[in-house]
Short mmCIF file of C-alpha atoms in Angstrom, two decimals:
data_model
loop_
_atom_site.label_atom_id
_atom_site.label_comp_id
_atom_site.label_asym_id
_atom_site.label_seq_id
_atom_site.Cartn_x
_atom_site.Cartn_y
_atom_site.Cartn_z
CA LEU W 24 17.62 -13.60 9.97
CA LYS W 25 14.08 -12.76 10.97
CA ASP W 26 14.56 -13.77 14.58
CA GLY W 27 18.35 -13.50 14.82
CA THR W 28 18.89 -9.83 14.00
CA ARG W 29 18.89 -8.11 17.38
CA ASP W 30 20.83 -4.88 16.79
CA SER W 31 22.91 -2.93 14.28
CA PHE W 32 25.92 -5.19 14.82
CA CYS W 33 23.88 -8.25 13.80
CA TYR W 34 22.59 -6.39 10.78
CA THR W 35 26.11 -5.37 9.76
CA VAL W 36 27.24 -8.99 9.84
CA ALA W 37 24.30 -10.02 7.63
CA ALA W 38 24.84 -7.10 5.26
CA ARG W 39 28.50 -8.01 4.77
CA ARG W 40 27.29 -11.33 3.41
CA HIS W 41 24.73 -9.57 1.14
CA ALA W 42 21.78 -11.17 2.93
CA PRO W 43 19.39 -8.20 2.42
CA ASP W 44 20.18 -8.08 -1.29
CA LEU W 45 19.57 -11.81 -1.59
CA LEU W 46 16.22 -11.52 0.20
CA LEU W 47 14.95 -8.94 -2.29
CA THR W 48 16.18 -11.04 -5.20
CA SER W 49 14.58 -14.16 -3.75
CA PHE W 50 11.22 -12.42 -3.56
CA ASP W 51 11.50 -11.40 -7.21
CA THR W 52 12.39 -14.97 -8.16
CA LEU W 53 9.36 -16.33 -6.32
CA VAL W 54 7.12 -13.84 -8.12
CA SER W 55 8.49 -14.82 -11.51
CA ARG W 56 7.89 -18.52 -10.75
CA GLY W 57 4.26 -17.75 -9.97
CA HIS W 58 3.44 -20.78 -7.81
CA ALA W 59 0.70 -20.32 -5.24
CA SER W 60 2.62 -22.66 -2.94
CA ASP W 61 5.24 -19.91 -2.55
CA ASP W 62 2.87 -17.65 -0.57
CA GLY W 63 4.29 -18.71 2.77
CA GLU W 64 7.82 -18.06 1.60
CA ARG W 65 6.88 -14.66 0.17
CA GLY W 66 5.28 -13.70 3.46
CA LEU W 67 8.31 -14.86 5.41
CA LEU W 68 10.61 -12.82 3.17
CA LEU W 69 8.51 -9.68 3.70
CA ASP W 70 8.50 -10.31 7.45
CA THR W 71 12.27 -10.80 7.45
CA ILE W 72 12.92 -7.54 5.60
CA GLY W 73 10.65 -5.76 8.07
CA SER W 74 12.50 -7.36 10.98
CA LEU W 75 15.82 -6.20 9.57
CA LEU W 76 14.49 -2.64 9.39
CA ARG W 77 13.07 -2.75 12.92
CA SER W 78 16.02 -4.41 14.62
CA GLY W 79 18.97 -3.23 12.55
CA GLY W 80 18.97 0.37 13.69
CA ARG W 81 20.12 3.35 11.67
CA SER W 82 22.70 1.35 9.78
CA ALA W 83 19.95 -0.93 8.45
CA TYR W 84 17.87 2.00 7.23
CA PHE W 85 20.84 3.62 5.55
CA HIS W 86 22.04 0.42 3.96
CA LEU W 87 18.65 -0.86 2.80
CA ILE W 88 17.39 2.46 1.49
CA ALA W 89 20.52 4.17 0.18
CA ARG W 90 22.65 1.24 -0.94
CA VAL W 91 20.35 -1.70 -1.63
CA GLY W 92 17.50 0.39 -3.05
CA LEU W 93 14.60 -0.79 -0.89
CA LEU W 94 12.33 2.11 -1.87
CA SER W 95 12.94 1.47 -5.56
CA TRP W 96 12.25 -2.22 -5.00
CA LEU W 97 8.96 -1.41 -3.24
CA ARG W 98 8.00 0.98 -6.01
CA GLY W 99 8.83 -1.62 -8.63
CA ILE W 100 6.43 -4.06 -7.02
CA LEU W 101 3.68 -1.43 -6.84
CA GLU W 102 4.10 -0.28 -10.42
CA GLY W 103 4.97 -3.62 -11.93
CA ARG W 104 2.60 -5.52 -14.12
CA ASP W 105 2.91 -8.48 -11.76
CA PHE W 106 1.51 -6.67 -8.70
CA LYS W 107 -1.61 -8.80 -8.52
CA SER W 108 0.31 -12.01 -8.93
CA ALA W 109 3.09 -10.95 -6.54
CA LEU W 110 0.68 -10.02 -3.75
CA HIS W 111 -2.47 -11.90 -4.60
CA THR W 112 -3.63 -12.65 -1.06
CA ILE W 113 -4.83 -10.22 1.60
CA THR W 114 -2.16 -11.48 4.00
CA LEU W 115 0.66 -10.70 1.56
CA ARG W 116 -0.78 -7.27 0.83
CA CYS W 117 -1.01 -6.47 4.55
CA LYS W 118 2.60 -7.55 5.08
CA PHE W 119 3.68 -5.43 2.12
CA LEU W 120 1.84 -2.38 3.49
CA HIS W 121 3.44 -2.93 6.88
CA LEU W 122 6.85 -2.99 5.18
CA ILE W 123 6.05 0.30 3.44
CA THR W 124 5.19 1.92 6.77
CA LEU W 125 8.53 0.78 8.19
CA ALA W 126 10.51 2.14 5.25
#
C-alpha cells in the first residue's frame, strides 16, 4: 500500500477493502502489545498512512478524515495515556508529526 497507491483510483480500491481502517487498528494493536520490536512496523504503518494521504487525492482526504476518523485517531494518540509508549522513539515521533502536517 505504501508504494502501490499512485492516485485516487488506487486509493478507492484499497478503501473498498477497508485497508485504511485496518492500518489504524493495526497500529493500536501494536501499541497495546507494547513490544519494542514493533517499532519498525509502527513506523511503516505511519509512513503508509501518510503515503495514502499524499497519493490518494481528495477522495483519500475525505474518506480518511470524514469517514474513518483520522483526526480523532491522531487526537486519541496524543491525549492517550499510552502516548509515551506508542511513540517512544524520536523516529516514531517525527513520523507522527509528519502525518499530522499531512492531515
